[in-house]
Short mmCIF file of C-alpha atoms and ligand atoms in Angstrom, two decimals:
data_model
loop_
_atom_site.label_atom_id
_atom_site.label_comp_id
_atom_site.label_asym_id
_atom_site.label_seq_id
_atom_site.Cartn_x
_atom_site.Cartn_y
_atom_site.Cartn_z
CA MET A 1 150.10 -74.30 178.07
CA GLU A 2 148.36 -74.46 181.14
CA ARG A 3 149.00 -77.42 183.60
CA GLN A 4 146.43 -80.25 182.90
CA ARG A 5 145.22 -82.59 185.37
CA ILE A 6 144.92 -86.14 183.47
CA LEU A 7 143.88 -89.20 184.76
CA MET A 8 145.29 -92.23 182.59
CA LEU A 9 143.15 -95.21 183.13
CA ALA A 10 144.90 -98.52 181.66
CA PRO A 11 144.33 -102.15 182.44
CA GLU A 12 148.19 -102.53 182.51
CA VAL A 13 150.89 -100.30 183.20
CA ALA A 14 154.69 -100.90 183.15
CA PRO A 15 156.79 -101.84 185.08
CA PHE A 16 153.89 -103.22 187.52
CA LYS A 17 151.89 -105.21 185.11
CA LYS A 18 152.76 -105.33 181.74
CA VAL A 19 151.11 -108.04 178.72
CA GLY A 20 152.13 -105.68 175.72
CA GLY A 21 153.41 -102.41 174.67
CA LEU A 22 150.28 -100.81 175.83
CA ALA A 23 151.91 -100.96 179.52
CA ASP A 24 154.74 -98.99 178.06
CA VAL A 25 153.05 -96.40 176.58
CA VAL A 26 151.14 -95.46 179.37
CA ALA A 27 153.99 -95.41 181.95
CA ALA A 28 156.36 -93.52 179.34
CA LEU A 29 153.60 -90.98 177.88
CA SER A 30 152.85 -90.30 181.80
CA LYS A 31 156.08 -89.71 182.82
CA SER A 32 157.17 -87.55 179.82
CA LEU A 33 153.85 -85.57 180.60
CA ALA A 34 154.55 -85.20 184.37
CA ALA A 35 158.04 -83.53 183.14
CA ARG A 36 156.39 -81.21 181.13
CA GLY A 37 154.52 -79.90 184.25
CA HIS A 38 151.05 -81.51 184.04
CA ASP A 39 149.23 -83.18 187.17
CA VAL A 40 149.01 -86.93 186.05
CA ARG A 41 147.77 -89.67 187.69
CA ILE A 42 147.42 -93.13 186.73
CA LEU A 43 144.80 -95.54 187.68
CA MET A 44 145.10 -99.33 187.11
CA PRO A 45 143.92 -102.90 188.94
CA ARG A 46 145.69 -104.30 191.36
CA TYR A 47 146.29 -107.95 190.29
CA ALA A 48 148.51 -110.46 192.21
CA GLU A 49 152.21 -110.70 191.57
CA MET A 50 152.75 -107.37 190.65
CA GLU A 51 156.40 -105.89 190.11
CA HIS A 52 157.91 -103.32 191.92
CA PHE A 53 154.60 -102.83 194.11
CA ASP A 54 156.65 -102.75 197.50
CA GLY A 55 156.36 -99.88 199.41
CA ALA A 56 152.33 -99.27 198.15
CA GLN A 57 150.37 -98.05 200.73
CA ALA A 58 146.48 -98.81 201.32
CA LEU A 59 144.18 -95.79 201.65
CA GLU A 60 141.83 -95.91 204.58
CA ARG A 61 138.81 -95.21 203.05
CA PRO A 62 137.13 -97.73 200.98
CA LEU A 63 136.19 -96.84 197.52
CA ILE A 64 132.58 -97.27 196.83
CA VAL A 65 131.70 -97.83 192.99
CA ARG A 66 128.34 -97.49 192.01
CA LEU A 67 127.44 -100.22 189.69
CA GLY A 68 123.67 -100.87 188.34
CA GLY A 69 121.44 -101.06 191.52
CA HIS A 70 124.39 -102.17 193.71
CA GLU A 71 127.34 -100.92 195.19
CA ALA A 72 130.95 -102.51 194.98
CA TYR A 73 133.73 -101.90 197.28
CA GLY A 74 137.28 -101.90 196.47
CA ARG A 75 140.59 -100.52 198.00
CA ILE A 76 142.77 -98.04 196.92
CA TRP A 77 146.53 -98.44 196.73
CA GLN A 78 148.78 -95.47 196.14
CA HIS A 79 152.38 -95.87 194.99
CA THR A 80 155.04 -93.78 192.66
CA LEU A 81 155.83 -94.99 189.03
CA PRO A 82 159.52 -96.30 189.59
CA GLY A 83 162.07 -93.43 188.32
CA SER A 84 159.62 -90.57 188.93
CA GLU A 85 157.23 -88.87 191.39
CA LEU A 86 154.24 -89.48 189.59
CA PRO A 87 151.46 -90.73 191.72
CA CYS A 88 149.65 -94.04 190.73
CA TYR A 89 146.81 -95.69 192.35
CA PHE A 90 145.68 -99.16 192.45
CA ILE A 91 142.24 -100.69 192.72
CA GLU A 92 142.20 -103.85 194.71
CA HIS A 93 138.93 -106.03 194.43
CA ASN A 94 139.64 -110.01 194.71
CA GLN A 95 136.52 -111.16 192.97
CA TYR A 96 137.69 -109.08 189.75
CA PHE A 97 141.48 -108.46 189.91
CA GLY A 98 142.90 -111.05 192.47
CA GLY A 99 144.89 -113.36 190.14
CA PRO A 100 147.68 -112.44 188.20
CA ALA A 101 146.64 -111.96 184.70
CA VAL A 102 145.20 -108.80 183.29
CA TYR A 103 142.51 -110.11 180.42
CA VAL A 104 141.43 -113.58 182.48
CA GLY A 105 140.16 -112.76 186.20
CA PRO A 106 140.65 -115.07 189.08
CA SER A 107 137.61 -117.36 187.74
CA GLY A 108 139.94 -118.15 184.85
CA ASN A 109 136.79 -117.41 182.75
CA GLU A 110 136.85 -114.83 180.17
CA ASP A 111 133.13 -113.98 180.39
CA ASP A 112 133.85 -112.36 183.60
CA ASN A 113 135.91 -109.70 181.59
CA GLY A 114 132.63 -107.61 181.32
CA GLN A 115 132.13 -107.07 184.98
CA ARG A 116 136.00 -106.95 185.87
CA PHE A 117 136.31 -103.96 183.44
CA ALA A 118 133.10 -102.24 183.76
CA PHE A 119 133.86 -102.23 187.56
CA LEU A 120 137.20 -100.48 186.35
CA SER A 121 135.37 -97.80 184.03
CA ARG A 122 132.92 -97.17 187.02
CA ALA A 123 135.61 -97.11 189.62
CA ALA A 124 137.54 -94.13 187.52
CA ILE A 125 134.59 -91.91 187.92
CA ASP A 126 133.98 -92.85 191.71
CA PHE A 127 137.58 -92.88 192.59
CA CYS A 128 138.24 -89.11 191.35
CA GLU A 129 134.97 -87.83 193.07
CA GLN A 130 135.99 -89.46 196.25
CA MET A 131 139.12 -87.94 196.27
CA ASP A 132 138.18 -84.68 195.56
CA TRP A 133 140.45 -84.37 192.14
CA ILE A 134 138.09 -83.81 189.05
CA PRO A 135 140.93 -84.04 185.64
CA ASP A 136 140.58 -82.24 183.02
CA VAL A 137 140.84 -85.14 181.00
CA VAL A 138 140.28 -88.77 181.36
CA HIS A 139 142.57 -90.57 179.28
CA CYS A 140 141.44 -94.35 178.47
CA HIS A 141 143.13 -96.77 176.93
CA ASP A 142 141.71 -99.87 174.63
CA TRP A 143 138.22 -101.53 175.49
CA PRO A 144 138.51 -102.37 179.21
CA CYS A 145 138.38 -98.78 179.98
CA ALA A 146 135.64 -98.11 177.09
CA LEU A 147 132.84 -97.42 179.00
CA THR A 148 134.48 -94.40 181.03
CA PRO A 149 133.67 -92.07 178.28
CA VAL A 150 129.93 -93.77 178.42
CA TYR A 151 128.97 -92.93 182.26
CA MET A 152 130.91 -89.04 181.65
CA ASN A 153 128.11 -88.53 178.92
CA THR A 154 125.14 -90.14 180.53
CA THR A 155 125.06 -91.01 184.41
CA GLU A 156 127.64 -88.35 184.88
CA ALA A 157 126.12 -85.90 183.02
CA GLU A 158 124.89 -83.42 186.04
CA ARG A 159 128.07 -84.20 187.96
CA PRO A 160 131.42 -83.13 188.24
CA MET A 161 133.12 -85.78 186.30
CA GLY A 162 130.57 -85.18 183.20
CA ARG A 163 132.22 -81.92 183.00
CA ALA A 164 135.88 -83.49 182.06
CA ALA A 165 136.57 -84.48 178.68
CA SER A 166 137.45 -87.76 177.69
CA VAL A 167 140.68 -88.75 174.96
CA PHE A 168 140.32 -92.67 173.94
CA THR A 169 143.45 -93.98 172.37
CA ILE A 170 143.45 -97.05 170.09
CA HIS A 171 146.06 -99.48 170.49
CA ASN A 172 144.53 -102.68 169.21
CA LEU A 173 141.30 -102.56 167.37
CA GLN A 174 140.86 -106.02 167.11
CA HIS A 175 140.10 -106.54 170.80
CA HIS A 176 136.51 -105.04 171.25
CA GLY A 177 134.97 -106.36 174.76
CA TRP A 178 131.77 -108.14 173.33
CA PHE A 179 129.19 -109.15 176.29
CA HIS A 180 126.13 -110.31 177.05
CA ARG A 181 123.59 -107.37 176.95
CA SER A 182 122.73 -108.12 180.54
CA LEU A 183 126.13 -106.36 181.29
CA LEU A 184 124.31 -102.74 180.94
CA GLN A 185 122.15 -103.43 183.62
CA PHE A 186 125.45 -104.51 185.76
CA SER A 187 127.12 -101.48 185.05
CA GLY A 188 124.26 -98.96 185.72
CA LEU A 189 124.17 -97.74 182.20
CA PRO A 190 121.02 -96.44 181.07
CA ASN A 191 118.97 -98.18 178.64
CA SER A 192 119.58 -95.37 175.87
CA VAL A 193 123.05 -95.93 175.30
CA PHE A 194 122.11 -99.74 174.04
CA ARG A 195 121.83 -98.63 170.74
CA SER A 196 123.36 -99.11 167.08
CA ASP A 197 125.10 -95.75 167.40
CA GLY A 198 126.06 -96.64 171.02
CA LEU A 199 127.32 -99.89 172.54
CA GLU A 200 124.71 -102.40 170.74
CA SER A 201 126.34 -104.37 168.07
CA MET A 202 124.03 -107.30 166.51
CA GLY A 203 122.54 -107.85 169.53
CA GLU A 204 125.08 -107.81 172.33
CA LEU A 205 127.07 -105.26 174.34
CA ASN A 206 130.27 -104.05 172.82
CA MET A 207 132.47 -101.94 174.81
CA LEU A 208 134.88 -100.41 172.38
CA LYS A 209 132.05 -99.17 170.26
CA GLY A 210 130.66 -97.42 172.84
CA GLY A 211 133.78 -95.76 174.00
CA LEU A 212 134.29 -94.96 170.17
CA TYR A 213 130.91 -93.40 170.12
CA HIS A 214 131.20 -91.24 173.50
CA ALA A 215 134.68 -90.39 174.00
CA THR A 216 135.54 -86.69 173.53
CA LYS A 217 138.50 -87.35 171.16
CA ILE A 218 140.02 -90.37 169.67
CA THR A 219 143.62 -91.58 168.87
CA THR A 220 145.50 -94.36 167.24
CA VAL A 221 148.90 -94.95 168.09
CA SER A 222 150.47 -94.41 164.71
CA PRO A 223 149.20 -91.62 161.36
CA THR A 224 149.07 -94.82 159.41
CA TYR A 225 147.20 -96.99 161.55
CA ALA A 226 144.66 -94.15 162.09
CA ARG A 227 143.80 -94.16 158.22
CA GLU A 228 144.10 -98.01 158.36
CA VAL A 229 141.20 -98.39 160.67
CA GLN A 230 139.08 -96.48 158.66
CA THR A 231 139.21 -99.03 156.02
CA PRO A 232 137.43 -102.26 155.83
CA ASP A 233 140.75 -104.11 155.95
CA GLY A 234 141.88 -102.52 159.05
CA GLY A 235 138.60 -101.68 160.79
CA CYS A 236 137.75 -104.62 162.22
CA GLY A 237 134.07 -104.09 161.81
CA LEU A 238 134.05 -100.57 163.20
CA ASN A 239 135.56 -98.62 160.04
CA ALA A 240 132.13 -97.18 159.49
CA LEU A 241 132.18 -95.92 162.75
CA LEU A 242 135.44 -94.58 162.95
CA ARG A 243 135.24 -92.97 159.46
CA PHE A 244 131.97 -91.41 161.43
CA ARG A 245 134.36 -89.84 164.03
CA SER A 246 137.28 -89.01 161.66
CA SER A 247 137.32 -85.49 162.45
CA ASP A 248 138.07 -86.42 166.17
CA LEU A 249 140.49 -88.76 165.43
CA ILE A 250 144.53 -88.52 164.92
CA GLY A 251 147.19 -90.72 165.23
CA VAL A 252 149.91 -89.96 167.37
CA LEU A 253 153.40 -92.27 167.06
CA ASN A 254 154.52 -93.87 170.32
CA GLY A 255 157.86 -93.11 171.66
CA VAL A 256 160.82 -94.90 173.53
CA ASP A 257 161.11 -94.56 177.45
CA LEU A 258 164.86 -93.58 176.62
CA ASP A 259 165.98 -94.43 180.15
CA GLU A 260 164.54 -97.81 180.18
CA TRP A 261 165.79 -98.76 176.75
CA ASN A 262 169.27 -97.24 176.57
CA PRO A 263 172.61 -99.55 174.93
CA THR A 264 174.76 -97.19 177.49
CA THR A 265 173.04 -98.07 180.84
CA ASP A 266 170.96 -100.50 180.69
CA PRO A 267 171.15 -102.81 183.81
CA HIS A 268 169.87 -105.86 181.94
CA LEU A 269 172.96 -106.32 179.67
CA PRO A 270 176.68 -107.57 180.48
CA ALA A 271 178.07 -104.72 178.57
CA HIS A 272 177.16 -101.36 177.07
CA PHE A 273 177.88 -99.76 173.50
CA SER A 274 176.69 -96.53 171.85
CA ALA A 275 176.64 -95.29 168.25
CA SER A 276 180.23 -94.17 168.42
CA ASP A 277 181.61 -97.09 170.34
CA MET A 278 179.87 -100.29 169.06
CA ALA A 279 182.46 -102.53 170.79
CA GLY A 280 180.43 -103.67 173.49
CA LYS A 281 177.40 -105.21 171.29
CA ALA A 282 179.55 -108.37 170.73
CA ALA A 283 179.61 -109.12 174.40
CA VAL A 284 176.06 -108.72 174.25
CA LYS A 285 175.67 -110.93 171.38
CA ALA A 286 177.59 -113.29 172.87
CA ALA A 287 175.81 -113.27 176.15
CA LEU A 288 172.34 -113.49 173.89
CA GLN A 289 174.03 -116.72 171.93
CA VAL A 290 174.67 -118.30 175.36
CA ALA A 291 171.43 -117.68 176.56
CA TYR A 292 169.25 -119.48 173.94
CA GLY A 293 172.31 -122.35 173.54
CA LEU A 294 173.12 -120.96 170.22
CA GLU A 295 176.82 -121.44 168.49
CA VAL A 296 178.99 -118.59 170.02
CA ASN A 297 180.15 -116.96 167.17
CA PRO A 298 179.98 -113.20 166.76
CA ASP A 299 180.27 -113.45 162.85
CA LYS A 300 176.88 -115.55 162.38
CA PRO A 301 173.90 -112.89 161.71
CA LEU A 302 171.32 -113.29 164.19
CA PHE A 303 167.72 -112.86 163.96
CA THR A 304 165.36 -112.23 166.99
CA VAL A 305 162.05 -112.06 167.91
CA VAL A 306 160.40 -110.70 171.45
CA SER A 307 156.68 -110.79 170.73
CA ARG A 308 152.98 -112.04 171.92
CA LEU A 309 152.89 -115.04 169.36
CA VAL A 310 149.38 -114.19 168.07
CA GLY A 311 148.23 -113.94 164.62
CA GLN A 312 148.52 -110.37 164.46
CA LYS A 313 152.57 -110.78 164.77
CA GLY A 314 152.80 -112.90 161.54
CA LEU A 315 154.89 -115.30 163.17
CA ASP A 316 153.01 -118.11 161.78
CA LEU A 317 155.09 -117.20 158.37
CA LEU A 318 158.41 -117.27 160.49
CA ALA A 319 157.78 -120.74 161.43
CA ALA A 320 156.68 -121.58 157.97
CA CYS A 321 159.80 -120.44 156.21
CA CYS A 322 162.43 -121.51 159.14
CA ASP A 323 163.61 -124.80 157.95
CA ARG A 324 164.31 -123.12 154.40
CA LEU A 325 165.85 -120.43 156.24
CA MET A 326 168.22 -122.69 158.19
CA ALA A 327 168.94 -124.75 155.03
CA ASP A 328 169.84 -121.77 152.88
CA MET A 329 171.69 -119.38 154.84
CA GLN A 330 173.94 -119.25 157.48
CA ILE A 331 171.92 -117.39 160.21
CA GLN A 332 171.05 -118.22 163.54
CA ILE A 333 167.55 -117.27 164.81
CA ALA A 334 165.92 -116.73 168.80
CA VAL A 335 162.70 -116.37 169.28
CA LEU A 336 161.22 -115.21 172.83
CA GLY A 337 157.54 -115.13 173.40
CA THR A 338 154.42 -116.65 174.64
CA GLY A 339 151.01 -117.04 173.05
CA GLU A 340 149.08 -119.38 170.74
CA PRO A 341 150.08 -122.77 171.92
CA ASP A 342 150.41 -123.96 168.25
CA LEU A 343 153.20 -121.22 167.58
CA GLU A 344 154.85 -122.33 171.10
CA HIS A 345 154.82 -125.61 169.91
CA SER A 346 156.34 -125.11 166.42
CA PHE A 347 159.34 -122.90 167.75
CA ASP A 348 159.65 -125.44 170.39
CA GLN A 349 160.31 -128.04 167.33
CA LEU A 350 162.26 -125.64 165.62
CA THR A 351 164.69 -125.36 168.31
CA GLN A 352 164.85 -128.84 168.48
CA ARG A 353 165.85 -129.40 165.04
CA HIS A 354 168.36 -127.02 164.22
CA PRO A 355 170.22 -127.29 167.71
CA GLY A 356 173.04 -124.53 167.88
CA ARG A 357 171.42 -122.61 165.60
CA PHE A 358 167.55 -122.04 166.37
CA GLY A 359 166.50 -121.00 170.07
CA SER A 360 163.45 -120.05 172.00
CA TYR A 361 162.15 -119.28 175.14
CA ILE A 362 158.46 -119.79 175.50
CA GLY A 363 157.41 -117.36 178.31
CA PHE A 364 157.59 -113.30 179.48
CA ASN A 365 160.98 -112.26 180.55
CA ASN A 366 161.89 -108.61 180.54
CA GLN A 367 165.46 -108.99 181.32
CA LEU A 368 165.84 -111.57 178.50
CA ALA A 369 163.70 -109.19 176.32
CA HIS A 370 166.48 -106.65 176.59
CA LEU A 371 169.39 -109.14 176.11
CA THR A 372 167.35 -110.49 172.67
CA ILE A 373 166.81 -107.02 171.15
CA ALA A 374 170.25 -105.47 172.39
CA GLY A 375 172.68 -108.66 171.42
CA ALA A 376 170.85 -109.35 168.04
CA ASP A 377 171.90 -108.14 164.64
CA CYS A 378 168.06 -108.14 163.18
CA PHE A 379 165.10 -108.02 164.71
CA ILE A 380 162.13 -109.21 162.97
CA MET A 381 158.38 -107.97 163.19
CA PRO A 382 156.24 -109.86 160.04
CA SER A 383 153.03 -108.43 161.57
CA ARG A 384 149.95 -108.50 159.55
CA PHE A 385 148.82 -105.57 161.13
CA GLU A 386 150.55 -103.55 163.57
CA PRO A 387 149.10 -100.17 165.40
CA CYS A 388 152.57 -98.87 166.13
CA GLY A 389 154.92 -101.48 167.46
CA LEU A 390 157.38 -100.75 170.01
CA GLY A 391 160.00 -103.81 169.26
CA GLN A 392 161.31 -102.31 166.12
CA LEU A 393 162.22 -99.02 168.15
CA TYR A 394 163.81 -100.40 170.53
CA ALA A 395 165.83 -102.74 168.39
CA MET A 396 167.07 -99.26 166.26
CA ARG A 397 168.17 -97.64 169.73
CA TYR A 398 170.62 -100.74 169.98
CA GLY A 399 172.04 -100.96 166.55
CA THR A 400 169.67 -104.10 165.82
CA VAL A 401 168.14 -103.42 162.44
CA PRO A 402 164.67 -104.27 161.81
CA VAL A 403 163.00 -106.25 159.49
CA VAL A 404 159.57 -105.82 159.17
CA ARG A 405 156.50 -105.84 156.93
CA ALA A 406 155.04 -102.38 155.31
CA THR A 407 152.07 -101.96 157.59
CA GLY A 408 150.58 -99.47 160.25
CA GLY A 409 153.22 -97.94 162.53
CA LEU A 410 155.81 -100.21 161.16
CA ILE A 411 155.83 -97.88 157.85
CA ASP A 412 155.92 -94.97 159.91
CA THR A 413 159.04 -95.67 162.03
CA VAL A 414 161.14 -97.62 159.75
CA GLU A 415 162.62 -96.29 156.75
CA PRO A 416 163.22 -98.93 154.15
CA PHE A 417 166.99 -99.13 153.46
CA ASP A 418 167.87 -97.64 149.78
CA GLU A 419 170.92 -99.47 148.82
CA GLU A 420 172.26 -96.88 146.10
CA GLN A 421 171.73 -93.98 148.75
CA GLY A 422 172.96 -95.89 151.91
CA THR A 423 169.72 -94.25 153.58
CA GLY A 424 166.66 -96.33 155.68
CA THR A 425 166.92 -97.75 159.11
CA GLY A 426 165.58 -101.54 158.43
CA PHE A 427 164.53 -104.16 155.49
CA VAL A 428 160.97 -103.51 154.92
CA PHE A 429 158.71 -106.01 152.82
CA ASN A 430 155.10 -105.74 151.48
CA GLN A 431 153.56 -109.09 151.65
CA ALA A 432 152.16 -111.13 154.54
CA THR A 433 153.60 -114.66 153.33
CA ALA A 434 156.57 -116.80 154.23
CA ASP A 435 158.37 -116.14 150.90
CA ALA A 436 157.95 -112.54 151.17
CA LEU A 437 159.70 -112.66 154.85
CA TYR A 438 161.98 -115.42 153.23
CA TYR A 439 163.26 -113.03 150.97
CA ALA A 440 163.35 -110.07 153.19
CA ILE A 441 165.61 -111.94 155.50
CA GLY A 442 167.84 -113.06 152.66
CA TRP A 443 168.32 -109.62 151.91
CA ALA A 444 169.23 -108.70 155.26
CA CYS A 445 171.66 -111.74 155.65
CA ALA A 446 173.50 -111.08 151.89
CA THR A 447 174.09 -107.14 153.43
CA TYR A 448 175.33 -108.43 156.51
CA TYR A 449 177.78 -110.60 154.87
CA ASP A 450 178.67 -109.20 151.56
CA ARG A 451 178.31 -105.40 152.29
CA PRO A 452 179.26 -104.93 155.70
CA ASP A 453 179.75 -101.32 155.39
CA ALA A 454 176.04 -100.84 154.02
CA PHE A 455 174.84 -102.93 157.30
CA ARG A 456 176.80 -100.62 159.37
CA GLN A 457 175.30 -97.56 158.18
CA LEU A 458 171.86 -98.81 158.39
CA GLN A 459 172.39 -99.69 162.52
CA GLN A 460 174.34 -96.25 162.58
CA ASN A 461 171.00 -94.55 161.19
CA GLY A 462 168.68 -96.40 163.10
CA MET A 463 170.71 -95.38 166.32
CA ALA A 464 170.60 -91.39 165.07
CA GLY A 465 166.80 -91.65 165.25
CA ASP A 466 164.82 -89.52 167.76
CA TYR A 467 162.77 -92.17 169.57
CA SER A 468 161.71 -89.87 172.37
CA TRP A 469 158.43 -89.25 173.75
CA ASP A 470 158.91 -85.11 173.79
CA ALA A 471 157.46 -84.41 170.38
CA SER A 472 154.26 -86.89 170.84
CA ALA A 473 153.67 -85.79 174.48
CA ALA A 474 153.28 -82.06 172.79
CA LYS A 475 150.38 -83.61 170.51
CA TYR A 476 148.80 -85.14 172.91
CA GLU A 477 148.89 -82.00 175.31
CA SER A 478 147.35 -80.08 172.10
CA ILE A 479 144.94 -83.21 171.75
CA TYR A 480 143.74 -82.63 175.57
CA ASP A 481 143.49 -78.90 174.67
CA TRP A 482 141.48 -79.54 171.81
CA ALA A 483 139.12 -82.02 173.68
CA VAL A 484 138.95 -79.74 176.69
CA SER A 485 137.60 -77.02 174.46
CA ALA A 486 134.96 -79.28 172.63
CA ARG A 487 133.86 -80.26 175.84
CA GLN A 488 133.31 -76.83 177.38
CA ALA A 489 131.86 -76.19 174.14
CA ALA A 490 129.11 -78.54 174.96
CA PHE A 491 127.93 -77.04 178.01
CA VAL A 492 127.60 -73.44 176.89
P1 ADP B 1 152.26 -105.57 171.38
O1 ADP B 1 151.92 -104.22 172.54
O2 ADP B 1 151.01 -105.47 170.30
O3 ADP B 1 152.56 -106.89 171.84
P2 ADP B 1 154.54 -104.15 171.05
O4 ADP B 1 155.91 -104.01 169.85
O5 ADP B 1 154.19 -102.66 170.79
O6 ADP B 1 153.68 -104.86 170.89
O7 ADP B 1 155.17 -104.01 172.49
C1 ADP B 1 155.53 -105.28 172.92
C2 ADP B 1 155.95 -105.04 173.87
O8 ADP B 1 156.21 -106.19 175.03
C3 ADP B 1 157.66 -104.82 173.95
O9 ADP B 1 158.18 -103.76 175.03
C4 ADP B 1 158.31 -106.29 174.01
O10 ADP B 1 159.78 -106.03 174.53
C5 ADP B 1 157.33 -106.80 175.07
N1 ADP B 1 157.12 -108.34 175.23
C6 ADP B 1 156.52 -108.75 174.28
N2 ADP B 1 156.77 -110.58 174.36
C7 ADP B 1 157.66 -110.27 175.33
C8 ADP B 1 157.95 -111.60 176.42
N3 ADP B 1 157.67 -112.82 175.89
N4 ADP B 1 158.69 -111.19 177.41
C9 ADP B 1 159.29 -109.88 177.48
N5 ADP B 1 159.14 -108.97 176.88
C10 ADP B 1 158.27 -109.34 175.87
C1 GLC B 2 149.22 -102.57 170.95
C2 GLC B 2 149.76 -102.66 169.20
C3 GLC B 2 150.95 -101.84 169.25
C4 GLC B 2 151.36 -101.13 170.10
C5 GLC B 2 150.96 -101.06 171.20
C6 GLC B 2 151.06 -99.94 171.96
O1 GLC B 2 149.39 -103.62 171.76
O2 GLC B 2 149.38 -103.93 168.99
O3 GLC B 2 151.11 -101.88 167.92
O4 GLC B 2 152.71 -100.41 169.78
O5 GLC B 2 149.62 -101.38 171.53
O6 GLC B 2 150.58 -98.53 171.69
#
């Protein structure tokens, strides 16, 4: 395999800034590709309050970003991805990225997002030219980077960056980046791209749609999600476009950063354990019970959640059946999450109604996330849709049995428990209803109490899985090759 030059362009990258799994994926995939010998460089915004940012150096020369009829100036910072030599670049621009949040700018107004991310998409092009480093592939992640492939096909057609291929990964098709059509003028893209088979959508500008039309190749983060996005139910209005592009679309399953999520070494845990010696898990469970104010009891099955609290994740179904669960089953539940105020409020109320049995922490806390996943007996993901999902993979690494709805990447990663054969890695249910979730949790609870050997077998099966990035990074390599050949063919 030839050494490829890959620019990873993303709005969030762990551990610098993380809202969800996209940040984990960009970091871990980049590391894995670099370990395979590729020249990978990451570009992301410089936000306020970034983790692990100490030691970053500012480059002397400002970055000139060529937008429509004007130039914007940014400052570039350079650092390495922790735990690797991989170069990361950060673009600073106070008006766009001066605040701590990723998806809301310093003005506190989401309407700015069009300008913020048009700037990022454009900055990627100008950055490569100015650094005199033209990648073979620009790998863009989700709608904030969606205009980069459009620039590459239009304003850059006769310039060096127009020769590079683009790969666009859909982590979540729900978010499109819809803005007023005046963003076109701001971006400097030609009017010709504002058409129904381009950026236009019901008279407005849809960044994601443009990216999906213009990217050389498209990926999603699991094979099942790649199929779902082509259906009316899963396509978020873009299913026809994705069917049109289906010969350029492929699903590649996410992996896990095995150093970051490792039960034998995890620095966030008070004790360690492995598949062959699970003793340490009891101490982690006890610490988890203390952290959430639950009764410290090794024998009560403990179910946890670590998630964004949004409709996608189906946690309203959990909130809806929690009182019943508490009344009918001897279980504990702990929820770590932040998001929709109504759901946050529901979990607060449940914490008050069931002291010692239900606990919640409303906020974002990586250390607590590790503890909450590692110390639990079961991990709940009742997602309405789930492009891949990382929580269930992390859970299985720690012998925490997932309880998941059969959708998207959850289908591809959690093998349903077969009581007869002793096979499977989790409790899988089908309907997105509170009742179906209630019964799945009941099934897990009954297995825990009544068939402890079967429960231990499930834990072992999960821990034996291969969640490394190796196989998926190899698939991305082939996709990059495929994209590069397609791009070169376009110039013959
Ligand atoms: P999504 O990207 O849709 O949010 P994933 O399952 O792919 O879902 O990834 C979620 C990631 O974010 C996981 O690493 C999870 O541990 C982390 N996470 C979610 N909510 C929180 C939180 N409140 N505190 C810490 N980590 C969180
Ligand atoms: C998205 C999806 C999630 C996926 C993550 C990383 O946020 O919601 O399912 O695991 O991206 O690809």
